[in-house]
Tab-separated table of C-alpha atoms in Angstrom:
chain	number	residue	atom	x	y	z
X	1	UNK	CA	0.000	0.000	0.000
X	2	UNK	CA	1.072	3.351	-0.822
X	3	UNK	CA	1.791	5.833	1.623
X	4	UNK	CA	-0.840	8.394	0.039
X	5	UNK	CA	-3.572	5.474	0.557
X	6	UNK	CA	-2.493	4.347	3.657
X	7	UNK	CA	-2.952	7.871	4.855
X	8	UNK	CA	-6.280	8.094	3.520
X	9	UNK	CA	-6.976	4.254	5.661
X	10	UNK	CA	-5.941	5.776	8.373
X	11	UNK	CA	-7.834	9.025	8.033
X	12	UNK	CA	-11.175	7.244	7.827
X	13	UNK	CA	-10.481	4.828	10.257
X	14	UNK	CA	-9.772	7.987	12.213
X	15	UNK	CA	-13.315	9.426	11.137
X	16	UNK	CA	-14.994	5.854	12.012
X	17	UNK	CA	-13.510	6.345	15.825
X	18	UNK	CA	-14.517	9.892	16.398
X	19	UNK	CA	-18.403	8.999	14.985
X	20	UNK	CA	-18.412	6.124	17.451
X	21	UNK	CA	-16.905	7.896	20.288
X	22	UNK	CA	-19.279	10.488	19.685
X	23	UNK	CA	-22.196	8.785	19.134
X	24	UNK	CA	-21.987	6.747	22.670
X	25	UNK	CA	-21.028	10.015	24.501
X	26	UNK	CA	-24.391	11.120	23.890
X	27	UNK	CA	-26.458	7.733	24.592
X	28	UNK	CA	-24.210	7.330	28.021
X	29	UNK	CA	-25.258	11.110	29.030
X	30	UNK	CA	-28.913	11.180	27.965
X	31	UNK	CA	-30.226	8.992	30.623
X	32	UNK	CA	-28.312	11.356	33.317
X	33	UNK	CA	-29.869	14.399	32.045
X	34	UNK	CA	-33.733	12.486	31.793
X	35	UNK	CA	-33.229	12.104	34.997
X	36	UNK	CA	-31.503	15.169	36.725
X	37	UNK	CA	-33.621	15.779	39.935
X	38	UNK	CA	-35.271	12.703	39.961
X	39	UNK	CA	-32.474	10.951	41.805
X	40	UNK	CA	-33.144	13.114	44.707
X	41	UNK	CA	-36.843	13.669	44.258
X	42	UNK	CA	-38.240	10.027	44.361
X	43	UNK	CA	-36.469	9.205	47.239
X	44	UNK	CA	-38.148	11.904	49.533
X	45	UNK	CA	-41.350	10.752	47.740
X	46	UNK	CA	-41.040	7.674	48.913
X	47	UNK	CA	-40.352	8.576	52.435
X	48	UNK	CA	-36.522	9.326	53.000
X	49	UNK	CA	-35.855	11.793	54.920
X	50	UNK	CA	-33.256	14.835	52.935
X	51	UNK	CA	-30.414	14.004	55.281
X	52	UNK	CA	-30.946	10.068	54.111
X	53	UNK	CA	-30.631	10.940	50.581
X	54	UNK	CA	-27.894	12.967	51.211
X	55	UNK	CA	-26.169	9.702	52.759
X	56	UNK	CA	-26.960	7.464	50.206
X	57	UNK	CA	-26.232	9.573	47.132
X	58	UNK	CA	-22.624	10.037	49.277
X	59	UNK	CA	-22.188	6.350	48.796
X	60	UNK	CA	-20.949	7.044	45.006
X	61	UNK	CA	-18.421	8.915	46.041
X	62	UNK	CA	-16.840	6.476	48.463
X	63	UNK	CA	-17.224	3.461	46.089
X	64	UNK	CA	-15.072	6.052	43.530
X	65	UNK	CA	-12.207	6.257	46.511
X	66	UNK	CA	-12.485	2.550	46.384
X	67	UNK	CA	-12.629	1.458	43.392
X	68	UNK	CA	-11.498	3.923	40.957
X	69	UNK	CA	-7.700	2.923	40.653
X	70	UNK	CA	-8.584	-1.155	40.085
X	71	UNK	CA	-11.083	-0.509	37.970
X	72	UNK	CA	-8.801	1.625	35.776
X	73	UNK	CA	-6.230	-0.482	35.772
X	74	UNK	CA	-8.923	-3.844	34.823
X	75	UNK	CA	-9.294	-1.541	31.954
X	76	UNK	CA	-5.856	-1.219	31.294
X	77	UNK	CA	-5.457	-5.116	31.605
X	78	UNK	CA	-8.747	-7.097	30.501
X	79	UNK	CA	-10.243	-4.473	27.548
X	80	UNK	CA	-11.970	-1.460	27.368
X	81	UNK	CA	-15.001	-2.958	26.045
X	82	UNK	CA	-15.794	-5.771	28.329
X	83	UNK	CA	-15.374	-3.221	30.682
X	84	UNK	CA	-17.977	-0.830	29.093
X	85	UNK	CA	-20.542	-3.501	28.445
X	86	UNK	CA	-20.343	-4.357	32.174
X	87	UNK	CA	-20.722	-1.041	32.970
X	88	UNK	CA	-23.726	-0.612	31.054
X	89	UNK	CA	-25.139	-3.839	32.318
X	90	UNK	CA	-25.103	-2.435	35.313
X	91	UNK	CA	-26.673	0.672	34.669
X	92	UNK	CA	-29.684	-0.568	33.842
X	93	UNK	CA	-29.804	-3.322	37.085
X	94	UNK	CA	-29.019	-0.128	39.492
X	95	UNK	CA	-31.865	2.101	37.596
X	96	UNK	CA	-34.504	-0.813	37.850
X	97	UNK	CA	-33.413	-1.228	41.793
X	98	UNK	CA	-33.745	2.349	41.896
X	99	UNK	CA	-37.300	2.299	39.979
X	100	UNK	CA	-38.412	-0.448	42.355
X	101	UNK	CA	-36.952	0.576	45.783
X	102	UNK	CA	-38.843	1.671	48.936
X	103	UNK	CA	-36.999	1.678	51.395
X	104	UNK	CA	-33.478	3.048	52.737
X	105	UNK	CA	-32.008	0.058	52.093
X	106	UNK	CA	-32.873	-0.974	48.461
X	107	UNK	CA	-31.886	3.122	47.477
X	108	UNK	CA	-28.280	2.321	48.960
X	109	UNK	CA	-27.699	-0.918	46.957
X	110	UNK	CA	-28.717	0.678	43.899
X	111	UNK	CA	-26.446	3.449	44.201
X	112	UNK	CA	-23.802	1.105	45.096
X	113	UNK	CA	-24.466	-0.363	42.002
X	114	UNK	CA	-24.329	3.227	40.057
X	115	UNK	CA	-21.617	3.980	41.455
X	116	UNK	CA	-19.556	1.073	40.434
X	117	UNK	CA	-21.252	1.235	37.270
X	118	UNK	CA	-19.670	4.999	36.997
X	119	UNK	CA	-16.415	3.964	37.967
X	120	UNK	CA	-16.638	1.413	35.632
X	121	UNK	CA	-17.280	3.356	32.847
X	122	UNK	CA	-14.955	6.452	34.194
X	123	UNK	CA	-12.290	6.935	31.862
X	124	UNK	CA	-13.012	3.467	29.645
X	125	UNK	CA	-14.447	5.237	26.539
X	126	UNK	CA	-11.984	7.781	26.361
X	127	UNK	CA	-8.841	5.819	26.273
X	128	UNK	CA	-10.728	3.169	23.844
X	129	UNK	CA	-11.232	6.658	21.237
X	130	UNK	CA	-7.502	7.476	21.799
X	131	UNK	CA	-6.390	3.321	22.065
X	132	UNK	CA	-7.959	3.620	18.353
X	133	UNK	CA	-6.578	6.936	16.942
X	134	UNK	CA	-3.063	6.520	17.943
X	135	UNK	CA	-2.940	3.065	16.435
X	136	UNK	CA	-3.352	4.769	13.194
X	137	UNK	CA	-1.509	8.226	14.044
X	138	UNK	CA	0.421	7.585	17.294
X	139	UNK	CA	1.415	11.425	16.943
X	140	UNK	CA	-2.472	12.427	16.604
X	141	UNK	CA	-3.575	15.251	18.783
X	142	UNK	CA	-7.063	14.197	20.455
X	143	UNK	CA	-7.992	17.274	22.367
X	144	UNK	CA	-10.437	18.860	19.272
X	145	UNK	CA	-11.864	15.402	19.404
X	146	UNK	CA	-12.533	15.519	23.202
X	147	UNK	CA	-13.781	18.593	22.737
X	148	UNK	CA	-16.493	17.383	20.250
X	149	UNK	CA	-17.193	14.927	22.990
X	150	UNK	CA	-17.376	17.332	25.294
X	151	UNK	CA	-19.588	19.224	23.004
X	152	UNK	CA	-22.255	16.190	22.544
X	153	UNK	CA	-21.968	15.179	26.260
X	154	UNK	CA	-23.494	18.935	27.194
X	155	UNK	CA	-25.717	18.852	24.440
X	156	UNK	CA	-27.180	15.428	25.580
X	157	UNK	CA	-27.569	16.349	29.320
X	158	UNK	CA	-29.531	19.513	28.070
X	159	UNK	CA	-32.081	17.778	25.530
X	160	UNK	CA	-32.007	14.714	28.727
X	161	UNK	CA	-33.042	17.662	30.666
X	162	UNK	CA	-35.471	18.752	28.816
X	163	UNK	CA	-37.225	15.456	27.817
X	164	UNK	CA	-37.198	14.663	31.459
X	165	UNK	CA	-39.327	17.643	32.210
X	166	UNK	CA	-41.643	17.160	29.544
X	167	UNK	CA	-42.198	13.622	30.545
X	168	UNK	CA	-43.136	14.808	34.062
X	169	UNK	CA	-45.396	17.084	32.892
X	170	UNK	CA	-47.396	14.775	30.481
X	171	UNK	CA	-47.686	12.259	33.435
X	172	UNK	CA	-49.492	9.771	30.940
X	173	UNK	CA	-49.288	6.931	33.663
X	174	UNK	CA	-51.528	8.232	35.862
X	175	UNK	CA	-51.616	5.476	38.400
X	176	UNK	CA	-47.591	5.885	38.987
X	177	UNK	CA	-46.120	8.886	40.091
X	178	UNK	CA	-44.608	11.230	37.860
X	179	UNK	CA	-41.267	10.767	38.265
X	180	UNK	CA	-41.536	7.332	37.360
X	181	UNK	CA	-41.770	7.463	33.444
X	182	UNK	CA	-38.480	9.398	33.305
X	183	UNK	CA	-36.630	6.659	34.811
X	184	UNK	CA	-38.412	3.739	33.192
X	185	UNK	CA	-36.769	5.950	29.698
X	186	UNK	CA	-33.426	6.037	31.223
X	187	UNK	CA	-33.313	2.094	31.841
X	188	UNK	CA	-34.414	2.147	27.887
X	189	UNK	CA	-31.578	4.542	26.845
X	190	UNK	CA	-29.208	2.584	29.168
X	191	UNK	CA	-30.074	-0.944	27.643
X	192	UNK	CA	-29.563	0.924	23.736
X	193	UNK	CA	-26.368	2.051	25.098
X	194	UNK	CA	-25.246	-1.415	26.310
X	195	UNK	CA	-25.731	-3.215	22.884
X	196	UNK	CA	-24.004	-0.484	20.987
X	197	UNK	CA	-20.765	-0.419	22.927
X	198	UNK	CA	-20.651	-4.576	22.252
X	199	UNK	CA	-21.125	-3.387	18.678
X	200	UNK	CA	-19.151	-0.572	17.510
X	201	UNK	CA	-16.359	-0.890	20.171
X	202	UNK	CA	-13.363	-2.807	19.476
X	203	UNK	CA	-10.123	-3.128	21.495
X	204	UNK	CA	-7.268	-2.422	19.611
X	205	UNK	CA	-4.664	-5.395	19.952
X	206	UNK	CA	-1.912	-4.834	22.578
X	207	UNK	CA	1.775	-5.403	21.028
X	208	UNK	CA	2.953	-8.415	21.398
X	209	UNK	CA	-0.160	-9.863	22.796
X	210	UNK	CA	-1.651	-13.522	21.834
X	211	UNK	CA	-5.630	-13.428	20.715
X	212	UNK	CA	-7.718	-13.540	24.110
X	213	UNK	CA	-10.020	-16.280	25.316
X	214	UNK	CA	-12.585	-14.687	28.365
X	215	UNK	CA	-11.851	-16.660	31.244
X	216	UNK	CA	-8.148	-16.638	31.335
X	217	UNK	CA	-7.996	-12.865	29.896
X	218	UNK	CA	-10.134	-12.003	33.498
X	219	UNK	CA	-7.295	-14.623	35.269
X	220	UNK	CA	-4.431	-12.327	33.965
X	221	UNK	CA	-6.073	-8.669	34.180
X	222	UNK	CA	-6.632	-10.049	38.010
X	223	UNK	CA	-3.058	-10.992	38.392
X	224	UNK	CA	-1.762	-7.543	36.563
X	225	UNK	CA	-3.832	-5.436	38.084
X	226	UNK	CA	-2.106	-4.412	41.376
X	227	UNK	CA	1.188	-3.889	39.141
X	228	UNK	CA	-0.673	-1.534	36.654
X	229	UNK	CA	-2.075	0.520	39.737
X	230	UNK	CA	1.580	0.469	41.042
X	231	UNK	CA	2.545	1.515	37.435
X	232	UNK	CA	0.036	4.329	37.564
X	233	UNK	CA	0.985	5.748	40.920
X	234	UNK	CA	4.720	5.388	40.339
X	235	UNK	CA	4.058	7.536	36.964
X	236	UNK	CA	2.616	10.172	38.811
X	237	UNK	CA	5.152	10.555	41.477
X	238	UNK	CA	8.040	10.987	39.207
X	239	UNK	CA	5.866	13.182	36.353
X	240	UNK	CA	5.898	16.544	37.882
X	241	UNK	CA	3.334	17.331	34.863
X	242	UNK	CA	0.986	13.994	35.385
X	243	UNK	CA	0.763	15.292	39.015
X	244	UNK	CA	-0.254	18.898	38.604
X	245	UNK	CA	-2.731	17.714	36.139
X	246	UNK	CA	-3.844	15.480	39.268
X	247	UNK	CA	-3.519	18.309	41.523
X	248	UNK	CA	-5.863	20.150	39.554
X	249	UNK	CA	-9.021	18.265	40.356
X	250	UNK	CA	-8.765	19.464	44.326
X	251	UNK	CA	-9.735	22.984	43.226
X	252	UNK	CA	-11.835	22.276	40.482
X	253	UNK	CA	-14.087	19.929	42.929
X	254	UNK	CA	-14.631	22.530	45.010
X	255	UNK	CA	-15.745	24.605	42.068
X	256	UNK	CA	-17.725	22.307	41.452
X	257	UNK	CA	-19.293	22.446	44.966
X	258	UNK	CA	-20.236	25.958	44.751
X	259	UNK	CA	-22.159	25.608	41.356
X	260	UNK	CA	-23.773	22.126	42.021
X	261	UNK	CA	-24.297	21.936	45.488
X	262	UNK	CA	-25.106	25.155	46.812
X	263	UNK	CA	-26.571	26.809	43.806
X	264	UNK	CA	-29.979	25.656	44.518
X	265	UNK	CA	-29.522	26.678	48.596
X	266	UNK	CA	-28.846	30.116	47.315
X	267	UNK	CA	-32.038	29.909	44.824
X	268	UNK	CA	-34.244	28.606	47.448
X	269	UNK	CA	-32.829	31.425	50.011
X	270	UNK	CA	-33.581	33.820	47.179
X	271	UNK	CA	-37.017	32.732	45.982
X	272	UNK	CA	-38.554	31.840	50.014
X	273	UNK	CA	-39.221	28.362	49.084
X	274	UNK	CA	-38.148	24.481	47.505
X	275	UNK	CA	-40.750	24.594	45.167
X	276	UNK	CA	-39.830	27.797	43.537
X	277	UNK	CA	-36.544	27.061	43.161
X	278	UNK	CA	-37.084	23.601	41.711
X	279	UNK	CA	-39.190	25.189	39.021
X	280	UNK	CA	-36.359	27.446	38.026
X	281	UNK	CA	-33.410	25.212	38.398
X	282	UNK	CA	-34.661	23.030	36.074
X	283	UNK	CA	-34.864	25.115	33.463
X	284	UNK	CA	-31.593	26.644	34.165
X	285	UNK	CA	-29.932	23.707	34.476
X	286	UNK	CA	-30.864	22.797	30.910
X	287	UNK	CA	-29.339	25.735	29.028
X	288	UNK	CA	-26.373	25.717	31.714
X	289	UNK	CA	-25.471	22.372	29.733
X	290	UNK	CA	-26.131	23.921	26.591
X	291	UNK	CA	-23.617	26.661	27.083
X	292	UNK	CA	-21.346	23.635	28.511
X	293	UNK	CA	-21.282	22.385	25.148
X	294	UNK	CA	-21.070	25.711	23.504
X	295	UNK	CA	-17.835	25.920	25.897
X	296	UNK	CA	-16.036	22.927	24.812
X	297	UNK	CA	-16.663	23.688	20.949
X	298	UNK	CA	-14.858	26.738	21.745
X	299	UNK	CA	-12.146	25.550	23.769
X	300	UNK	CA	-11.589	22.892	20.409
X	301	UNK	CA	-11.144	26.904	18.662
X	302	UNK	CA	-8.774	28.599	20.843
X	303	UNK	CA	-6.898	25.594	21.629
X	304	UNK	CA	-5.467	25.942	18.219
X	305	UNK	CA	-4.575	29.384	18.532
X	306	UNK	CA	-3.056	29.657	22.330
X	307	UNK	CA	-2.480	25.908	22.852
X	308	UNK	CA	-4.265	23.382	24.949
X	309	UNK	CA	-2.283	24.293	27.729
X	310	UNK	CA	-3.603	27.679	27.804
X	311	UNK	CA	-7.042	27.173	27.004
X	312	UNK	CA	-7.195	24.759	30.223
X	313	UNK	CA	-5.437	27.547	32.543
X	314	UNK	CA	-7.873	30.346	31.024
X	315	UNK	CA	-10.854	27.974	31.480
X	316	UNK	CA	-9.867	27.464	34.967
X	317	UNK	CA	-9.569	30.829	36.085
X	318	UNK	CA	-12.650	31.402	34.514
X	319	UNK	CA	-14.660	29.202	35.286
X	320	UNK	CA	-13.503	29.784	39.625
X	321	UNK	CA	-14.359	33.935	38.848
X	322	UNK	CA	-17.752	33.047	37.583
X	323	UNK	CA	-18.423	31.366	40.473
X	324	UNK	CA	-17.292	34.207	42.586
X	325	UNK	CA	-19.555	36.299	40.792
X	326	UNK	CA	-22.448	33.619	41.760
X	327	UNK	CA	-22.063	34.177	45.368
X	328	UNK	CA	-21.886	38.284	45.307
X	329	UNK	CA	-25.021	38.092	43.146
X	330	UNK	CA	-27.892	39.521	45.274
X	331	UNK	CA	-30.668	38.657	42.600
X	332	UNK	CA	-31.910	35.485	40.794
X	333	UNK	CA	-31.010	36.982	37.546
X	334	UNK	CA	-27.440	37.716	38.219
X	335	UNK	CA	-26.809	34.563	39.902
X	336	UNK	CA	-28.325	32.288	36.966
X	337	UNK	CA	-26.006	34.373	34.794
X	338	UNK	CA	-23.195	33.837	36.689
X	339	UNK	CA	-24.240	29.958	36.848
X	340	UNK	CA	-24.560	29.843	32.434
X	341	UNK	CA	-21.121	31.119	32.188
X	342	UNK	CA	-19.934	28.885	35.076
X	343	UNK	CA	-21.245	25.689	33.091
X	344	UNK	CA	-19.618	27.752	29.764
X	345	UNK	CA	-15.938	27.786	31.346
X	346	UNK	CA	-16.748	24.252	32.898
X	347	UNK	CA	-17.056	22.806	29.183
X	348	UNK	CA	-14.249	24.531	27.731
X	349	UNK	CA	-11.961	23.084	31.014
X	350	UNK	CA	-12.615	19.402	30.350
X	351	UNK	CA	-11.637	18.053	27.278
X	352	UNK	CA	-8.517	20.542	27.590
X	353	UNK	CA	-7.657	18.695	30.527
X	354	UNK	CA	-8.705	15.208	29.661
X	355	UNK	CA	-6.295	16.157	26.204
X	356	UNK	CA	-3.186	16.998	28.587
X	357	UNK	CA	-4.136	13.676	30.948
X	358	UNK	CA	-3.653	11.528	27.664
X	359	UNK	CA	-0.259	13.208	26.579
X	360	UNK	CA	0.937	11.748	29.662
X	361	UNK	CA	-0.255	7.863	29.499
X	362	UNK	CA	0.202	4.656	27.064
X	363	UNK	CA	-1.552	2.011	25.627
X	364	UNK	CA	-1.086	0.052	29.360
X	365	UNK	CA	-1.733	2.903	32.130
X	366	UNK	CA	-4.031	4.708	29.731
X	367	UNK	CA	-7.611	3.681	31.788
X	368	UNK	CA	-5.522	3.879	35.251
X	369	UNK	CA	-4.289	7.532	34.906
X	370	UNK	CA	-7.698	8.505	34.107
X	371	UNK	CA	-9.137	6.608	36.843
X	372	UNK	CA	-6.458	8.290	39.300
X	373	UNK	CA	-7.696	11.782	38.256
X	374	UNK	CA	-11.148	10.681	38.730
X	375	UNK	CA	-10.617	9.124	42.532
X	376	UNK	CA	-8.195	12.371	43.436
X	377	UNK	CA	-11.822	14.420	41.987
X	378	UNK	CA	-14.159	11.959	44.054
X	379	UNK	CA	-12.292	12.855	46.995
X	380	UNK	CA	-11.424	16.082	46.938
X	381	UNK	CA	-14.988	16.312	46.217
X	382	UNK	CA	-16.648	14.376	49.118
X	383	UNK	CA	-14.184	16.123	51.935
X	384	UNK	CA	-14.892	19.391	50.299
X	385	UNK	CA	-18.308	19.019	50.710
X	386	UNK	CA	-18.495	18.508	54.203
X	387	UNK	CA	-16.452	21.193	54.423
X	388	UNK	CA	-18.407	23.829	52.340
X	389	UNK	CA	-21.931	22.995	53.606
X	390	UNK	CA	-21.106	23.106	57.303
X	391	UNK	CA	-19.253	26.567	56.485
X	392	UNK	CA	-22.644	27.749	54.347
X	393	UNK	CA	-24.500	26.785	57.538
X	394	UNK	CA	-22.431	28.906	59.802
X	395	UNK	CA	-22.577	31.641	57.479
X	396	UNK	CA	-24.347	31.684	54.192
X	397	UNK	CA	-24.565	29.536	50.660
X	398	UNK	CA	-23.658	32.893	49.038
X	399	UNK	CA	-20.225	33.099	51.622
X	400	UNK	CA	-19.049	29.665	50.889
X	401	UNK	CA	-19.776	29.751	47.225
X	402	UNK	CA	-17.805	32.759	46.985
X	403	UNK	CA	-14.568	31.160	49.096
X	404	UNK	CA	-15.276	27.970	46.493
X	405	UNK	CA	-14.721	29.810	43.568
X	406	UNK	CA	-11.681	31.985	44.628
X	407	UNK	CA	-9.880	28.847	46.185
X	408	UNK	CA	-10.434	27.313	42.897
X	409	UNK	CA	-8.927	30.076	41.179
X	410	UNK	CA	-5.574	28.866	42.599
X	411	UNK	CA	-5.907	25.519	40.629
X	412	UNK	CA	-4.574	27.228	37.633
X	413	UNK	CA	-1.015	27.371	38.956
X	414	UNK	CA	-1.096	23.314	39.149
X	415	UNK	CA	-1.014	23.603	34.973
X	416	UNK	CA	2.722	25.065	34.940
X	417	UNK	CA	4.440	22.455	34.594
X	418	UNK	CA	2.148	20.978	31.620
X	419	UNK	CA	2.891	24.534	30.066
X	420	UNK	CA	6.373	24.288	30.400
X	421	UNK	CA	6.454	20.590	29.088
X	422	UNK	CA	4.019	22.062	25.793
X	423	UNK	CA	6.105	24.846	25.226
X	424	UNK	CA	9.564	22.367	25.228
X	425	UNK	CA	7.663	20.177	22.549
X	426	UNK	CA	6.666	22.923	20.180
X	427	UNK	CA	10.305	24.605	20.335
X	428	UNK	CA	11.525	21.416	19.378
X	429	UNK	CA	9.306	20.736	16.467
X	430	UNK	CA	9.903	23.814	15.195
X	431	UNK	CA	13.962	23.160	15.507
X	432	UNK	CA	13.081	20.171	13.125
C-alpha cells in the first residue's frame, strides 16, 4: 500500500472512531440528564428523609475512593469494552433497583451499584477513542476530538433535561407517580447504550499480545492489576506534569461544589421556598449544559490558537471567577447568569484537561491515569463538601460559594508544569 492510501486508511479509520466515540457520549449522558432531579426527588417521595438521601447519594463517592484505581487499571489489563458492556449492564440493574426501591435500604444498593457502574465506565471510553486513533496516528492530537465529545456530552444532558421535564409534565401513567416514566426511559436509553458499545467498540490489539479467550484474559487482568495501579501511581510521582494535572481536580471539585451543590440553597434562600426554586433550576440547568457544550466547541477553537495548555489555565480561572460572581449576586437573575457562564468555562476546562491527561499515558496505564484523576476528583470532592456545607451553615450559601470559587482560582497554577512541558515540545518541532 502506498503511503498516500495508507494515509487516507488511516484518516477514515480515524473518522470511524470519532463517529463512534461520539455517538456513545451522547447515549451514556442522555439517561443522566432524563433524569436530573429525579435521583433526589423520588427518594423523599417515597419517604426518605433529605439528610438520608444525602447519605446514600454520598455512597458514590466512596465506592469512587475505592474502586477507581482497580477498575482503571482492569481496563488497562482485561479491555476497554468488556469493561464498558459491564458497565452498562449495570446501569440498567441499578436504575430498575432504583425504579423499584422503597426503602433506605434498596436506594443504597442501587447506588452502590451506580456507582460502580460509573467507575466502571470512568475513563473506559476515552482511552478506547484514543487506544484507536493513535494506532493509526500515534502522533495524533485528540484534544479537538474531546472537545467534540465534550460538546455532545453537554448537548445530551440539556435535551435529557429537557425530555425529562416534559415527561413529568405529560404524566401519561396516571396510576404511577410522575417521576416514574423518566426513569423507566433512562433504563431504555441505558439498555440501547449497552448493545451499541458490544457493537461498535473494538479493542485495539496490545503489542505483542496472543488473541484472548474470556476466562483466562479475566485470570491475567486479576493478576496484573495491582502492578498496573503500582505503574500508575509510580508515573505520577516521578511526572511533575501527570501530578499537577492530578492536583488540579482538588480545586476544580470545590468549584464544582459551589455551582452544584449550593446553587440551589442560594435559589431557594432567594425565591422563600423548595418549590420555587425547583421550578427554576430546572430550566436553568438545561441551558447551563447547553452553554457547557457551547464551551467545549470553543475551547476545540482557541486551543489551536493559544495551545491546549492555555485554554485549560484560562478555562480554569474562569470558570472559579464566575463562580465568585455567583455568590456576590444579590438577585436570581445575576446569579443564573453567573451559573450559564460557570457551566460555559466548565465545558471549555474538560476536554482541555482530559487532552493533557492523555499526553501523559500509554496504551497500558491509559484507563488507570484517568481513573487516578477521577478518585483524586471523588475525593477532593466528598471532603470538600463537608467542608463547604457546614461553612454555608455557619454563614451563608452565598459566603461559601464565593470562598469555592476563589480557592479554585488557585488551581490554575497546578497547569505550569504541563505549560512548560508544551512549550519544550513545540520549540523542538519547530527546531526540526
Amino acid at each position: 500500500m502506498s503511503a498516500a492510501a495508507a494515509s487516507a486508511e488511516a484518516a477514515r479509520a480515524i473518522s470511524a472512531a470519532q463517529r463512534r466515540l461520539l455517538l456513545l457520549t451522547a447515549l451514556r449522558w442522555l439517561p443522566v440528564g432524563v433524569t436530573l432531579g429525579v435521583t433526589v426527588l423520588l427518594p423523599l417521595e417515597r419517604g426518605l428523609s433529605i439528610a438520608e438521601v444525602g447519605s446514600i447519594l454520598a455512597i458514590q463517592g466512596f465506592v469512587a475512593l475505592a474502586l477507581e484505581l482497580p477498575t482503571g487499571a482492569l481496563s488497562d489489563t482485561l479491555g476497554r469494552r468488556p469493561v464498558l458492556a459491564a458497565s452498562g449492564v449495570l446501569a440498567v440493574a441499578a436504575s430498575v433497583l432504583f425504579l423499584l426501591a422503597d426503602s433506605y435500604a434498596l436506594f443504597a444498593v442501587s447506588l452502590l451499584l451506580q456507582g460502580i457502574f460509573r467507575v466502571l465506565d470512568s475513563g473506559s471510553l476515552e482511552a478506547w477513542f484514543v487506544d484507536a486513533v493513535h494506532e493509526h496516528d500515534p502522533q495524533a492530537e485528540v484534544a479537538h476530538s474531546l472537545a467534540k465529545a465534550g460538546t455532545v456530552l453537554g448537548v445530551a444532558i440539556a435535551g435529557g433535561a429537557l425530555l425529562g421535564g416534559l415527561l413529568v409534565a405529560w404524566h401519561p401513567l396516571s396510576a404511577l407517580s410522575a417521576l416514574v416514566l423518566p426513569l423507566i426511559v433512562a433504563i431504555g436509553l441505558y439498555a440501547g447504550y449497552t448493545v451499541l458499545v458490544v457493537v461498535l467498540v473494538r479493542d485495539t490489539p496490545r503489542e505483542g499480545a496472543a488473541p484472548a479467550h474470556a476466562l483466562p484474559t479475566m485470570l491475567h487482568a486479576a493478576r496484573q492489576t495491582p502492578r498496573t495501579i503500582v505503574d500508575g501511581l509510580r508515573r505520577a510521582a516521578t511526572s511533575r506534569v501527570l501530578a499537577g494535572l492530578v492536583l488540579v481536580e482538588v480545586f476544580w471539585s470545590v468549584a464544582m461544589i459551589g455551582f452544584e451543590t449550593l446553587t440551589p440553597v442560594q435559589l431557594e434562600g432567594m425565591l422563600g421556598g423548595e418549590a420555587a426554586a425547583a421550578a427554576v433550576f430546572g430550566p436553568a440547568s438545561a441551558a447551563a449544559w447547553g452553554l457547557f457544550a457551547v464551551g467545549s466547541l470553543l475551547a476545540s477553537r482557541l486551543s489551536g490558537v493559544i495551545g491546549v495548555t492555555w485554554t485549560a489555565i484560562l478555562s480554569r480561572i474562569l470558570n472559579g471567577a464566575f463562580v465568585v460572581v455567583m455568590g456576590l449576586s444579590s438577585g436570581v437573575v445575576g446569579l443564573l447568569i453567573g451559573y450559564g457562564l460557570t457551566y460555559l468555562a466548565h465545558g471549555a476546562a474538560g476536554p482541555m484537561h482530559s487532552a493533557l491527561l492523555h499526553r501523559e499515558a500509554d496504551r497500558s496505564t491509559r484507563a488507570t491515569v484517568l481513573s487516578l484523576n477521577s478518585m483524586v476528583s471523588g475525593g477532593a470532592y466528598s471532603i470538600g463538601l463537608l467542608v463547604l456545607t457546614a461553612f454555608a451553615g455557619a454563614t451563608s450559601a452565598a459566603t461559601a460559594t464565593v470562598v469555592a470559587g476563589a480557592f479554585s482560582i488557585l488551581g490554575a497554577a497546578c497547569y505550569l508544569p504541563a505549560l512548560r512541558q508544551e512549550r519544550s515540545r513545540r520549540a523542538a518541532l519547530n527546531a526540526a
